[in-house]
Coordinates of C-alpha atoms in Angstrom, one line a residue:
M278 CA 129.5 1.5 108.8
E279 CA 128.2 -1.0 106.2
L280 CA 124.9 0.4 106.9
A281 CA 125.5 3.8 105.4
K282 CA 127.0 2.2 102.5
D283 CA 124.1 -0.2 101.6
S284 CA 122.1 1.7 98.7
I285 CA 118.7 2.5 99.5
A286 CA 116.3 0.1 97.9
D287 CA 112.5 0.4 97.6
P288 CA 111.4 -1.6 101.0
E289 CA 108.4 -3.8 101.4
I290 CA 105.2 -1.7 102.0
L291 CA 102.0 -2.5 103.1
E292 CA 98.8 -1.0 101.0
N293 CA 98.5 1.6 103.9
G294 CA 101.8 3.1 103.5
F295 CA 103.7 1.5 106.1
L296 CA 107.0 -0.9 106.2
T297 CA 106.4 -4.8 106.8
D298 CA 107.5 -6.3 109.8
S299 CA 109.4 -8.7 107.6
F300 CA 111.4 -5.7 106.2
V301 CA 111.9 -4.3 110.0
H302 CA 113.0 -7.9 110.6
A303 CA 115.5 -8.3 108.1
D304 CA 117.4 -5.0 108.7
D305 CA 118.9 -5.2 112.0
A306 CA 119.8 -1.4 112.2
L307 CA 115.8 -0.8 112.6
H308 CA 115.8 -3.1 115.8
Y309 CA 117.1 0.0 117.5
I310 CA 114.3 2.3 116.9
P311 CA 111.4 2.2 119.5
M312 CA 108.5 0.1 118.7
N313 CA 106.1 2.9 119.7
L314 CA 107.5 5.0 116.6
H315 CA 105.9 1.7 114.6
E316 CA 103.3 3.8 113.2
N317 CA 105.8 6.0 111.9
M318 CA 107.6 3.5 110.0
T319 CA 106.8 4.5 106.3
P320 CA 109.5 4.4 103.5
F321 CA 110.2 8.4 103.9
F322 CA 110.9 7.7 107.8
Y323 CA 113.5 5.0 106.6
H324 CA 115.3 6.8 104.0
G325 CA 115.6 9.6 106.8
Y326 CA 117.0 7.1 109.2
V327 CA 119.6 5.9 106.3
S328 CA 120.4 9.5 106.0
V329 CA 121.0 10.0 109.6
I330 CA 123.7 7.1 109.4
Q331 CA 125.1 8.2 106.0
S332 CA 125.6 11.9 107.9
I333 CA 127.6 9.8 110.8
L334 CA 129.8 8.4 108.2
K335 CA 130.5 11.6 106.8
I336 CA 131.3 13.2 109.8
F337 CA 133.7 10.3 110.6
L338 CA 135.5 10.9 107.0
R339 CA 135.6 14.6 107.6
N340 CA 139.5 16.0 107.6
P341 CA 139.8 17.8 110.9
T342 CA 142.1 20.4 109.6
G343 CA 139.3 21.0 107.0
P344 CA 137.1 24.1 106.4
S345 CA 134.4 22.9 108.9
E346 CA 134.8 23.8 112.4
L347 CA 132.9 20.6 113.5
S348 CA 134.6 17.7 114.9
P349 CA 135.2 14.6 113.2
V350 CA 133.6 12.6 116.1
P351 CA 129.9 12.0 115.7
S352 CA 128.4 13.0 119.0
V353 CA 124.6 13.6 119.1
E354 CA 125.6 17.4 119.5
V355 CA 127.8 17.4 116.4
V356 CA 125.4 15.2 114.1
L357 CA 122.6 18.1 115.0
K358 CA 125.1 20.8 113.8
H359 CA 125.5 18.7 110.7
F360 CA 122.1 18.7 110.1
A361 CA 122.1 22.6 110.6
E362 CA 124.4 22.6 107.6
I363 CA 122.5 20.8 105.6
D364 CA 119.3 22.5 106.2
E365 CA 121.6 25.8 105.6
E366 CA 122.4 24.3 102.0
A367 CA 119.1 23.4 101.3
K368 CA 118.1 26.9 101.4
K369 CA 119.8 27.5 98.0
G370 CA 117.3 25.7 96.4
E371 CA 117.0 22.6 93.9
D372 CA 118.8 24.4 91.1
E373 CA 122.0 25.1 93.4
A374 CA 121.7 22.3 96.1
P375 CA 119.7 19.5 94.8
M376 CA 121.4 16.9 96.8
A377 CA 121.0 19.1 100.2
V378 CA 117.3 19.4 99.5
I379 CA 116.9 15.6 99.0
Q380 CA 118.8 15.3 102.2
S381 CA 117.4 17.8 104.3
D382 CA 113.7 16.3 103.3
Y383 CA 114.5 12.9 104.1
I384 CA 116.1 13.6 107.5
H385 CA 113.1 16.0 108.6
S386 CA 111.0 12.9 107.7
Y387 CA 112.6 11.1 110.2
T388 CA 113.2 13.6 112.9
D389 CA 110.0 15.4 112.9
V390 CA 108.2 12.3 113.5
G391 CA 110.1 11.3 116.8
G392 CA 113.3 9.9 115.2
K393 CA 116.4 10.7 117.0
V394 CA 120.3 10.7 116.3
Q395 CA 120.6 8.4 119.5
Y396 CA 118.7 5.5 117.5
A397 CA 121.1 5.4 114.7
L398 CA 124.4 5.6 117.1
E399 CA 123.0 3.2 119.2
A400 CA 122.3 0.8 116.4
I401 CA 126.2 1.4 114.6
I402 CA 127.7 0.9 118.3
E403 CA 125.7 -2.1 119.2
L404 CA 126.2 -3.8 116.0
A405 CA 129.8 -3.1 115.8
R406 CA 129.7 -4.7 119.6
E407 CA 128.1 -7.3 118.3
T408 CA 130.9 -8.3 115.7
S409 CA 133.6 -7.9 118.1
P410 CA 135.2 -10.2 120.3
K411 CA 132.9 -9.2 122.9
G412 CA 129.7 -9.9 121.2
R413 CA 127.6 -13.0 120.8
R414 CA 127.7 -13.1 116.9
Y415 CA 131.3 -13.2 117.2
I416 CA 131.2 -16.0 119.7
D417 CA 128.8 -18.0 117.6
N418 CA 129.9 -17.3 114.2
P419 CA 133.1 -18.7 112.7
E420 CA 132.9 -16.3 109.5
V421 CA 132.6 -13.2 111.9
Q422 CA 135.7 -14.3 113.8
E423 CA 137.4 -14.7 110.5
Q424 CA 136.7 -11.3 109.4
N425 CA 137.8 -10.0 112.7
A426 CA 141.2 -11.8 112.1
D427 CA 141.5 -10.5 108.7
F428 CA 141.2 -7.0 110.0
E429 CA 143.5 -7.3 112.4
K430 CA 146.1 -8.4 110.2
A431 CA 145.3 -5.7 108.0
A432 CA 145.7 -3.3 110.5
D433 CA 149.0 -4.6 111.7
E434 CA 150.6 -4.5 108.0
E435 CA 149.3 -0.8 107.6
G436 CA 150.9 0.2 111.2
L437 CA 147.7 1.3 112.4
P438 CA 148.0 2.3 116.3
K439 CA 146.4 0.1 118.7
C440 CA 144.5 1.3 122.0
E441 CA 143.6 -0.2 125.2
N442 CA 139.9 0.9 124.9
D443 CA 139.5 -0.2 121.6
L444 CA 136.7 -2.5 122.9
N445 CA 135.6 -0.6 125.5
F446 CA 132.0 0.6 124.0
E447 CA 131.0 2.3 127.1
I448 CA 133.6 5.1 126.8
V449 CA 132.8 5.2 123.0
R450 CA 128.8 5.6 124.3
T451 CA 129.5 8.3 126.7
K452 CA 131.9 10.1 124.3
L453 CA 129.0 10.1 121.8
G454 CA 126.5 11.6 124.2
L455 CA 124.6 7.9 125.0
P456 CA 123.9 6.4 128.2
A457 CA 127.2 3.9 129.3
Q458 CA 124.6 0.9 129.2
S459 CA 122.6 -0.1 126.1
A460 CA 119.2 -0.7 126.3
G461 CA 119.5 -3.1 123.7
P462 CA 117.2 -4.1 120.3
Q463 CA 113.8 -2.5 121.0
W464 CA 112.6 -5.1 118.5
F465 CA 112.0 -9.0 118.8
F466 CA 111.1 -11.6 116.4
L467 CA 112.2 -15.1 116.7
T468 CA 114.7 -14.9 119.6
D469 CA 115.8 -17.2 122.2
F470 CA 116.7 -16.5 125.9
D471 CA 120.3 -16.7 127.2
S472 CA 119.3 -17.5 130.9
D473 CA 123.2 -16.7 131.6
S474 CA 123.3 -13.1 130.7
D475 CA 119.2 -12.5 131.2
S476 CA 119.2 -11.2 128.0
Y477 CA 117.4 -12.3 124.5
A478 CA 119.5 -13.1 121.5
E479 CA 118.5 -13.6 117.8
T480 CA 118.7 -17.6 116.8
E481 CA 117.9 -19.4 113.8
I482 CA 115.3 -22.3 113.6
V483 CA 117.4 -25.3 113.6
G484 CA 115.6 -28.6 111.7
D485 CA 112.8 -28.9 109.2
S486 CA 110.1 -27.0 111.1
E487 CA 109.3 -24.7 114.2
D488 CA 108.6 -28.0 116.1
D489 CA 112.1 -29.1 116.5
E490 CA 113.0 -28.9 120.0
S491 CA 116.8 -28.3 119.4
E492 CA 116.3 -24.3 120.1
E493 CA 113.9 -22.5 122.4
A494 CA 112.3 -19.7 121.1
V495 CA 109.7 -17.0 121.5
Y496 CA 108.0 -14.6 119.4
E497 CA 107.5 -11.1 119.4
G498 CA 106.0 -9.7 122.4
T499 CA 106.5 -12.9 124.6
K500 CA 108.7 -13.1 127.5
Y501 CA 110.3 -16.4 128.1
E502 CA 109.5 -18.2 131.4
E503 CA 110.5 -21.6 132.7
S504 CA 107.7 -24.3 133.1
K505 CA 108.0 -25.4 136.6
E506 CA 105.5 -28.5 136.8
E507 CA 104.7 -29.6 140.1
P508 CA 104.2 -33.2 140.8
A509 CA 100.9 -34.6 140.8
E510 CA 99.4 -35.2 144.1
E511 CA 99.1 -38.8 144.9
S512 CA 95.6 -39.8 145.6
D513 CA 94.1 -42.4 148.5
S514 CA 91.1 -43.3 146.8
N515 CA 91.3 -45.3 143.3
P516 CA 89.1 -44.9 140.6
E517 CA 86.3 -47.5 140.4
G518 CA 87.4 -50.7 138.4
E519 CA 91.0 -49.5 138.1
N520 CA 93.6 -52.2 138.4
T521 CA 96.4 -51.0 140.5
G522 CA 98.3 -54.4 141.0
R523 CA 97.9 -53.5 144.5
P524 CA 95.2 -55.3 146.9
S525 CA 92.3 -52.9 147.9
E526 CA 91.7 -52.3 151.6
E527 CA 88.3 -54.7 151.4
E528 CA 90.9 -57.6 150.1
K529 CA 93.3 -57.0 152.9
D530 CA 90.3 -57.3 155.6
E531 CA 89.1 -60.7 153.7
D532 CA 92.8 -61.8 153.7
E533 CA 93.3 -61.3 157.4
T534 CA 89.9 -62.7 158.3
N535 CA 90.6 -66.0 156.1
I536 CA 94.2 -66.2 158.1
E537 CA 92.5 -66.1 161.5
H538 CA 89.9 -68.9 160.7
D539 CA 92.6 -71.0 159.3
K540 CA 94.9 -70.4 162.5
K541 CA 91.4 -71.3 164.6
S542 CA 90.9 -74.4 162.6
E543 CA 94.7 -75.9 163.3
S544 CA 94.2 -75.3 166.9
E545 CA 91.0 -77.3 167.1

């Protein structure tokens, strides 16, 4: 839930009012929004997306025995009901409920142009999976492994219960109203292709330049394809004047004629 804790800073904005690709690239949570919504990627859209993530966190922190009848499990249905609560509160106006008015405006700037709760849930779950023992970031990054070890130690010290489904992200997804299998990030920038899992994964350039061959990389909108070079066909003909180190057909005929002539001379 680190995504929801981050302060809403003014993002990079193009002259036409849209977010720059570099800004989208830098925020992993935005990679789970379909690329066909790129034309709606404005600061208001972004703030609305962050508000959705913050709403999910607020639902998590709800007291299940509190006044709200909503479940503390942020399924798609529960989050939408939470939005309805915010809209109802916003009707009181800026004087009585200024924060509700602002949050309602932001959320609608996201949902009214095609943004969905599912995209935020997808980002939260998949980014959590990536930093879990099942994720590539965990496998590739010792720092993430250390953070997980510290968390496990703290959980044990506090006596938090463990569940055999703690890393069963498929169950988490279905319980929250998402398909069991993730479609993965929708945006690809600098990536490498994992041939073992048939999937793309983020990577960093190693070396001083992009020409360094220590990482194979593809760029946004491209698909990795192994180049299969076919061996060049051998030609029977030699280019004129090329020295191959082998006798030509004419030289072979001339040598055979000379041998026959020598044999005939010896017999005489």
